Coordinates of C-alpha atoms and ligand atoms in Angstrom, one line a residue:
M1 CA 0.0 0.0 0.0
T2 CA 1.3 3.4 -0.8
Q3 CA 1.5 6.1 1.8
T4 CA -1.6 8.0 0.9
S5 CA -3.9 5.2 -0.4
I6 CA -5.6 4.1 2.8
D7 CA -8.1 6.3 4.5
I8 CA -9.1 3.9 7.3
L9 CA -7.2 0.8 8.4
I10 CA -9.2 -1.6 10.7
T11 CA -6.8 -3.9 12.4
N12 CA -6.3 -6.4 15.2
G13 CA -9.4 -8.4 14.8
T14 CA -10.7 -11.7 13.4
V15 CA -11.8 -10.9 9.8
L16 CA -14.8 -12.9 8.4
Q17 CA -15.0 -12.1 4.8
I18 CA -18.2 -14.1 4.0
D19 CA -16.8 -14.6 0.5
A20 CA -17.2 -17.7 -1.6
D21 CA -14.7 -19.6 0.6
S22 CA -16.0 -18.2 3.9
T23 CA -12.4 -16.9 4.5
R24 CA -11.5 -16.2 8.1
I25 CA -8.3 -14.3 8.9
E26 CA -7.1 -14.4 12.5
N27 CA -5.4 -11.2 13.4
G28 CA -6.5 -9.6 10.2
A29 CA -7.1 -6.2 8.8
V30 CA -9.2 -4.3 6.3
A31 CA -8.0 -1.3 4.4
I32 CA -10.6 1.3 3.2
A33 CA -9.9 3.9 0.5
G34 CA -12.7 6.4 -0.1
D35 CA -16.0 4.5 -0.1
K36 CA -14.4 1.1 -1.1
I37 CA -12.6 -1.8 0.5
R38 CA -9.0 -1.5 -0.8
A39 CA -7.6 -4.7 0.7
V40 CA -8.2 -7.5 3.2
G41 CA -5.4 -9.5 4.7
R42 CA -3.2 -10.3 7.7
A43 CA -2.7 -7.3 10.0
A44 CA 1.1 -7.9 9.8
D45 CA 1.0 -7.1 6.1
F46 CA -0.3 -3.6 6.6
S47 CA 1.6 -0.6 8.0
A48 CA -0.4 1.6 10.4
A49 CA 1.7 4.5 9.2
S50 CA 0.3 4.2 5.7
A51 CA -3.3 4.9 6.9
S52 CA -4.8 8.3 7.6
R53 CA -6.8 6.7 10.4
V54 CA -6.4 3.4 12.3
I55 CA -9.2 1.7 14.1
D56 CA -8.2 -1.0 16.6
A57 CA -10.7 -3.8 16.7
R58 CA -9.2 -5.0 20.0
G59 CA -9.4 -8.6 19.2
G60 CA -13.0 -8.5 18.1
I61 CA -14.7 -9.6 14.9
I62 CA -14.4 -7.5 11.7
M63 CA -17.2 -8.5 9.2
P64 CA -19.6 -7.2 6.6
G65 CA -22.5 -5.1 7.8
L66 CA -25.8 -7.0 8.0
V67 CA -28.4 -6.6 5.3
N68 CA -32.1 -6.5 6.2
T69 CA -34.2 -7.7 3.2
H70 CA -37.6 -6.6 4.5
T71 CA -38.8 -3.9 6.8
H72 CA -41.2 -1.1 7.2
A73 CA -38.8 1.3 8.9
A74 CA -41.2 4.0 10.0
M75 CA -43.3 1.5 12.0
T76 CA -40.9 2.2 14.8
C77 CA -43.5 4.8 15.6
F78 CA -45.9 1.9 16.6
R79 CA -43.4 -0.3 18.5
G80 CA -45.3 -2.0 21.3
L81 CA -48.5 -0.2 20.6
A82 CA -50.5 -3.4 20.4
D83 CA -49.4 -7.0 20.8
D84 CA -50.8 -10.4 21.5
L85 CA -53.9 -10.0 19.3
P86 CA -55.4 -12.0 16.4
L87 CA -54.0 -10.7 13.1
M88 CA -57.1 -9.1 11.7
Q89 CA -58.0 -7.4 15.0
W90 CA -54.4 -6.2 15.4
L91 CA -54.4 -4.7 11.9
N92 CA -58.0 -3.3 11.8
E93 CA -58.3 -2.0 15.3
H94 CA -54.7 -0.8 16.0
I95 CA -52.2 -0.6 13.1
F96 CA -54.4 0.8 10.3
P97 CA -56.0 3.5 12.6
A98 CA -52.5 4.4 13.9
E99 CA -51.2 4.6 10.3
A100 CA -53.9 7.2 9.6
H101 CA -51.8 9.6 11.8
L102 CA -48.8 9.3 9.5
D103 CA -47.6 11.9 7.1
E104 CA -44.3 12.6 5.4
A105 CA -42.7 14.3 8.4
K106 CA -43.6 11.4 10.8
V107 CA -42.4 8.8 8.3
Y108 CA -39.1 10.7 8.1
C109 CA -38.7 10.7 12.0
G110 CA -39.7 7.1 12.3
T111 CA -37.2 6.1 9.6
L112 CA -34.4 8.1 11.3
L113 CA -35.1 6.1 14.5
A114 CA -35.1 2.9 12.6
C115 CA -31.7 3.9 11.0
A116 CA -30.3 4.6 14.4
E117 CA -31.5 1.2 15.7
M118 CA -30.0 -0.5 12.6
I119 CA -26.7 1.3 12.8
R120 CA -26.5 0.5 16.5
S121 CA -27.1 -3.2 15.8
G122 CA -24.8 -3.6 12.8
T123 CA -27.3 -3.4 9.9
T124 CA -25.7 -1.3 7.1
C125 CA -28.4 -1.8 4.4
F126 CA -32.2 -2.3 4.5
C127 CA -35.0 -2.8 2.0
D128 CA -38.1 -0.8 2.9
M129 CA -41.7 -0.9 1.8
Y130 CA -44.1 1.8 3.1
L131 CA -45.9 5.0 2.4
F132 CA -44.1 8.4 1.8
E133 CA -41.0 6.5 0.6
D134 CA -39.3 9.7 -0.5
A135 CA -39.1 10.6 3.2
V136 CA -37.6 7.1 3.9
A137 CA -35.0 7.7 1.2
R138 CA -34.1 11.1 2.6
A139 CA -33.9 9.8 6.2
A140 CA -31.6 6.9 5.1
A141 CA -29.4 9.3 3.1
A142 CA -29.2 11.7 6.1
A143 CA -28.3 8.9 8.5
G144 CA -25.8 7.4 6.1
V145 CA -27.5 4.0 5.7
R146 CA -27.7 2.1 2.5
A147 CA -31.3 1.5 1.5
I148 CA -33.5 0.1 -1.2
V149 CA -36.9 1.8 -0.9
G150 CA -40.2 1.4 -2.7
E151 CA -43.6 3.0 -2.3
V152 CA -46.2 0.4 -1.5
L153 CA -48.7 0.0 -4.4
Y154 CA -52.2 -1.5 -4.1
D155 CA -55.7 -1.3 -5.6
F156 CA -57.2 1.2 -3.2
P157 CA -56.3 4.9 -2.8
S158 CA -53.1 5.7 -0.8
P159 CA -52.9 8.4 1.8
N160 CA -49.7 9.5 0.0
Y161 CA -50.3 9.4 -3.7
G162 CA -54.1 8.9 -4.2
D163 CA -55.0 6.5 -7.0
I164 CA -52.7 3.9 -8.5
E165 CA -52.0 5.9 -11.6
Q166 CA -50.3 8.5 -9.3
G167 CA -48.7 5.6 -7.4
F168 CA -46.8 4.6 -10.6
A169 CA -46.0 8.2 -11.3
Y170 CA -44.6 8.6 -7.7
T171 CA -42.5 5.5 -8.2
E172 CA -41.1 6.7 -11.5
E173 CA -40.3 10.1 -9.8
L174 CA -38.4 8.2 -7.1
I175 CA -36.5 6.2 -9.6
A176 CA -35.4 9.4 -11.4
R177 CA -34.7 11.4 -8.3
W178 CA -32.5 8.8 -6.6
Q179 CA -30.8 7.2 -9.6
D180 CA -27.3 8.6 -8.9
D181 CA -27.4 8.4 -5.1
P182 CA -24.5 6.6 -3.5
L183 CA -26.7 5.0 -0.8
V184 CA -30.3 5.0 -1.9
S185 CA -31.9 3.0 -4.8
I186 CA -35.5 2.3 -5.6
A187 CA -37.6 -0.8 -6.0
V188 CA -41.1 -1.3 -7.4
E189 CA -43.2 -2.6 -4.5
P190 CA -46.8 -4.0 -5.1
H191 CA -48.1 -4.9 -1.7
S192 CA -49.3 -8.5 -2.3
P193 CA -51.3 -10.6 -4.7
Y194 CA -54.4 -10.2 -2.6
L195 CA -54.3 -6.3 -2.6
C196 CA -53.1 -5.9 -6.2
A197 CA -55.1 -6.5 -9.4
P198 CA -53.3 -8.5 -12.2
E199 CA -52.9 -5.3 -14.3
L200 CA -51.1 -3.6 -11.4
L201 CA -48.8 -6.6 -10.9
K202 CA -47.9 -6.8 -14.6
R203 CA -47.3 -3.1 -14.8
A204 CA -45.1 -3.1 -11.7
S205 CA -43.1 -6.0 -13.1
S206 CA -42.5 -4.3 -16.5
L207 CA -41.5 -1.1 -14.7
A208 CA -38.9 -3.0 -12.6
A209 CA -37.6 -4.9 -15.6
A210 CA -37.3 -1.7 -17.7
H211 CA -35.1 -0.1 -15.0
R212 CA -33.4 -3.3 -14.0
I213 CA -34.4 -2.8 -10.4
P214 CA -36.0 -5.3 -7.9
M215 CA -39.7 -5.8 -7.4
V216 CA -40.6 -6.6 -3.8
I217 CA -43.9 -8.2 -2.7
H218 CA -45.5 -9.9 0.3
L219 CA -46.2 -13.5 -0.7
S220 CA -48.0 -16.4 0.9
E221 CA -47.6 -15.0 4.4
T222 CA -50.6 -16.8 6.0
E223 CA -53.0 -19.7 5.4
S224 CA -55.9 -17.3 5.2
E225 CA -54.2 -15.4 2.3
V226 CA -53.8 -18.6 0.5
A227 CA -57.4 -19.6 1.0
Q228 CA -58.6 -16.2 -0.1
M229 CA -56.5 -16.3 -3.3
K230 CA -57.6 -19.9 -4.0
S231 CA -61.3 -18.9 -3.7
K232 CA -60.7 -15.8 -5.9
S233 CA -58.5 -17.3 -8.6
G234 CA -58.3 -21.1 -8.0
L235 CA -54.6 -20.6 -7.6
T236 CA -52.1 -20.3 -4.8
P237 CA -50.5 -16.8 -4.4
V238 CA -47.3 -18.1 -6.1
G239 CA -49.3 -19.8 -8.8
F240 CA -51.3 -16.6 -9.3
L241 CA -48.1 -14.6 -9.8
A242 CA -46.8 -17.2 -12.2
E243 CA -50.0 -16.9 -14.3
Q244 CA -49.5 -13.1 -14.4
G245 CA -46.0 -13.7 -15.7
V246 CA -44.3 -11.7 -13.0
L247 CA -42.1 -14.4 -11.4
S248 CA -38.5 -13.5 -12.2
P249 CA -34.9 -13.4 -10.8
N250 CA -35.4 -9.7 -9.7
L251 CA -38.5 -10.5 -7.7
L252 CA -38.1 -10.6 -3.9
A253 CA -40.9 -12.4 -2.2
C254 CA -41.3 -11.7 1.5
H255 CA -42.4 -14.3 4.0
C256 CA -43.3 -17.3 1.8
V257 CA -44.6 -19.2 4.8
V258 CA -47.3 -21.3 3.2
L259 CA -45.9 -23.0 0.1
T260 CA -46.9 -26.1 -1.8
D261 CA -44.3 -28.3 -3.6
E262 CA -45.5 -26.8 -6.9
D263 CA -45.0 -23.2 -5.4
I264 CA -41.4 -24.1 -4.4
S265 CA -40.6 -25.5 -7.8
L266 CA -42.0 -22.3 -9.4
L267 CA -39.9 -20.1 -7.2
R268 CA -36.8 -22.2 -8.1
R269 CA -37.6 -22.3 -11.8
F270 CA -37.8 -18.5 -12.0
D271 CA -35.0 -17.9 -9.6
V272 CA -37.2 -15.8 -7.3
K273 CA -35.5 -14.6 -4.1
V274 CA -37.1 -15.0 -0.7
S275 CA -37.0 -12.8 2.4
H276 CA -37.4 -14.9 5.6
N277 CA -38.9 -13.0 8.6
P278 CA -39.1 -15.6 11.3
E279 CA -39.8 -13.3 14.3
S280 CA -42.7 -11.6 12.6
N281 CA -44.1 -14.9 11.4
M282 CA -43.9 -16.2 15.0
K283 CA -45.3 -13.2 16.7
L284 CA -48.3 -13.0 14.3
A285 CA -48.6 -16.8 14.5
S286 CA -48.4 -17.0 10.7
G287 CA -46.5 -20.2 10.6
I288 CA -43.0 -21.4 9.7
A289 CA -41.6 -20.8 6.3
P290 CA -40.0 -24.0 4.8
V291 CA -36.6 -22.4 4.6
P292 CA -34.3 -25.5 4.9
E293 CA -36.2 -26.9 1.9
L294 CA -35.9 -23.6 -0.1
V295 CA -32.2 -23.6 0.6
E296 CA -31.9 -27.3 -0.3
Q297 CA -33.6 -26.5 -3.7
G298 CA -31.0 -23.7 -4.3
I299 CA -33.4 -20.8 -3.7
C300 CA -31.7 -17.6 -2.4
V301 CA -33.0 -16.7 1.0
G302 CA -32.1 -13.5 2.9
L303 CA -33.2 -12.6 6.4
G304 CA -35.5 -9.7 7.3
T305 CA -37.0 -8.3 10.4
D306 CA -40.3 -7.0 9.0
G307 CA -41.7 -3.8 10.7
C308 CA -41.3 -2.9 14.3
A309 CA -45.0 -3.5 15.0
S310 CA -44.7 -7.2 14.4
N311 CA -41.2 -8.0 15.7
N312 CA -40.7 -5.6 17.8
N313 CA -37.1 -4.7 17.0
L314 CA -34.8 -4.4 14.0
D315 CA -31.9 -6.4 15.5
L316 CA -30.7 -8.9 12.8
F317 CA -28.5 -10.6 15.4
L318 CA -31.6 -11.7 17.3
E319 CA -33.2 -12.6 13.9
M320 CA -30.3 -14.9 13.1
G321 CA -30.6 -16.7 16.4
T322 CA -34.3 -17.1 16.0
A323 CA -34.0 -18.4 12.4
A324 CA -31.4 -21.0 13.4
R325 CA -33.3 -22.2 16.4
L326 CA -36.8 -22.1 14.9
H327 CA -36.0 -24.5 12.0
K328 CA -34.2 -26.9 14.3
V329 CA -37.2 -27.3 16.6
S330 CA -39.7 -27.4 13.7
T331 CA -37.8 -30.1 11.9
L332 CA -36.5 -31.8 15.1
D333 CA -33.1 -31.7 13.4
P334 CA -30.3 -29.8 15.1
T335 CA -28.2 -30.0 11.9
V336 CA -30.4 -27.7 9.8
M337 CA -29.7 -23.9 9.5
D338 CA -26.1 -24.1 10.8
A339 CA -24.5 -20.9 12.0
A340 CA -22.3 -20.3 8.9
G341 CA -25.3 -20.6 6.6
V342 CA -27.5 -18.3 8.7
L343 CA -24.7 -15.7 8.8
R344 CA -24.7 -15.8 5.0
M345 CA -28.5 -15.2 5.0
A346 CA -27.9 -12.0 6.9
T347 CA -25.1 -10.8 4.7
I348 CA -24.1 -12.0 1.2
D349 CA -27.3 -14.0 0.5
A350 CA -29.4 -11.0 1.6
A351 CA -27.4 -8.8 -0.7
R352 CA -27.9 -11.2 -3.5
A353 CA -31.7 -11.3 -2.8
L354 CA -31.7 -7.5 -3.3
G355 CA -29.5 -7.7 -6.5
I356 CA -26.6 -5.8 -4.8
D357 CA -24.1 -8.6 -4.0
H358 CA -21.6 -7.0 -6.4
L359 CA -21.7 -4.0 -4.0
T360 CA -22.0 -5.2 -0.5
G361 CA -22.6 -8.3 1.7
S362 CA -18.9 -9.5 1.9
L363 CA -15.5 -8.0 2.6
E364 CA -13.7 -8.1 -0.7
P365 CA -11.5 -5.6 -2.5
G366 CA -13.6 -3.3 -4.7
K367 CA -16.8 -3.7 -2.8
A368 CA -18.3 -0.8 -0.8
A369 CA -16.9 -0.4 2.7
D370 CA -19.9 -1.6 4.6
I371 CA -18.2 -3.0 7.7
I372 CA -19.0 -3.7 11.3
I373 CA -16.7 -4.4 14.3
I374 CA -18.0 -6.7 17.1
D375 CA -16.6 -6.2 20.6
T376 CA -16.1 -9.7 21.9
A377 CA -14.4 -8.7 25.2
K378 CA -17.7 -9.5 27.0
P379 CA -18.7 -12.3 29.5
H380 CA -21.3 -13.7 27.1
L381 CA -18.8 -13.9 24.2
T382 CA -15.9 -15.5 26.2
P383 CA -14.2 -17.8 25.2
M384 CA -14.6 -17.8 21.4
Y385 CA -13.9 -21.1 19.6
H386 CA -16.0 -20.3 16.5
P387 CA -16.9 -16.7 15.6
D388 CA -19.9 -17.9 13.5
S389 CA -21.4 -19.6 16.5
H390 CA -21.1 -16.5 18.6
L391 CA -22.6 -14.2 16.0
V392 CA -25.7 -16.4 15.6
Y393 CA -26.2 -17.9 19.1
A394 CA -24.6 -15.6 21.6
A395 CA -24.2 -12.0 20.3
R396 CA -26.8 -9.3 20.1
G397 CA -26.9 -6.0 18.2
S398 CA -25.6 -4.1 21.2
D399 CA -22.3 -5.9 20.8
V400 CA -21.5 -4.0 17.7
A401 CA -18.9 -1.4 18.6
T402 CA -18.4 0.4 15.2
T403 CA -20.4 0.6 12.0
I404 CA -19.0 1.9 8.7
I405 CA -21.2 2.4 5.7
N406 CA -19.8 3.3 2.3
G407 CA -16.5 4.3 3.9
R408 CA -18.1 6.6 6.4
I409 CA -17.9 5.9 10.1
V410 CA -21.5 6.3 11.3
M411 CA -21.0 4.8 14.8
E412 CA -17.7 4.5 16.7
D413 CA -17.5 2.8 20.1
G414 CA -21.3 2.9 20.4
K415 CA -21.4 6.6 19.7
F416 CA -23.6 7.8 16.8
L417 CA -21.7 10.1 14.4
S418 CA -24.3 10.6 11.6
L419 CA -27.3 11.6 13.7
D420 CA -28.4 13.3 16.9
I421 CA -29.9 10.4 18.7
G422 CA -31.3 12.5 21.5
K423 CA -33.2 14.7 19.1
V424 CA -34.4 11.6 17.1
M425 CA -35.9 10.0 20.2
E426 CA -37.4 13.3 21.3
D427 CA -39.2 13.7 18.0
I428 CA -40.6 10.2 18.2
N429 CA -41.9 10.7 21.7
V430 CA -43.9 13.7 20.4
I431 CA -45.5 11.5 17.7
A432 CA -46.2 8.8 20.3
E433 CA -48.0 11.4 22.4
E434 CA -50.3 12.2 19.6
I435 CA -51.0 8.5 19.0
R436 CA -51.5 8.0 22.8
K437 CA -54.2 10.8 22.8
D438 CA -56.2 8.8 20.2
N439 CA -58.3 7.0 22.7
N440 CA -59.3 4.3 20.2
L441 CA -55.7 3.3 20.0
C442 CA -54.7 3.4 23.6
P443 CA -57.8 2.9 25.7
Ligands
ZN501 ZN1 -44.0 -6.7 5.5

């Protein structure tokens, strides 16, 4: 390395590259130049004097930032508002009325809080579906978090854009406005087969294909959704999408809990990507997605937290632990969903699910510098025989010491550098006060 080529050198840690060979480097280092990873190797091969800035990982783990494939970031506003209820009662009596309070400014605040929580827990990239997505994009850019965002599209009028014609216009505006942004990109996001007419789905799919961007959809989340689609169309939700001709490699299908063998072979045939959200599926009692089988069939699965109203956190470390344990108990097989595989689902496979594995998801020269450092000098992480095991079964988001996104240090030693966390929480508490005053919501 030449004298001036390295902006940040992270050294003195166990490096997990999460590359094709799952390379692990004891006493390793990662060199960053600008927004990219310049080199990865043994610490002894780098000179601290050659870097403008040196970060000592203090024997911890240096790894790629986590990638959350499905969330509704601004739902942080409703964290813990209503729990332990039947799905339809929860939605109709609590979530939908609470969402009526939302506007662009509140979505911005809620997303900033989500970004703070993600930065704090080592998530460097998220895929969002919600209303007022331009505010989500602006909040992510301000917080310095990588994001793929898309305005939710459905058959009925939206509080943001009105009718669906304007929904497509809004989406096209987002695509144009954010096309050169270093952190934010846009996806086309029809809500689900049960809330979207065939014409909407086909148009969304063509728009995504024309711009070579992902299409994101909720799919086969519950038994009742499948029953509803079958009575309406005679087809499963996956079969229905196949009939519309919208299954494709750039489709990210979220949940995929209730699948037939035929559904799984369709997902495989069209190389559809799947977002697995086990904590949300558990909390809403939706069921257990057949993830070991999807993986066995070669389908790309990335982890996601879903929104804060149904989880109720955005901590992907906890999601990894849940995913690993849930499938072991549901199959009564402790060998399924091993730690290394689950770790890939939260990093490189999640990036692939979003079509950005050329950019992030692993520590390799030329990729964006999206990097986290885990502080392992803690009672619950001592001793450390296998880093993968610790990350999935023992660590939590609060063990992340430092988060770097696109070469920018957004948190160092637990201190936020890209946002004023006190102000962010203050703003959310004002919003919560308004929601609390709505007696229908908090009787
Ligand atoms: Zn969702």
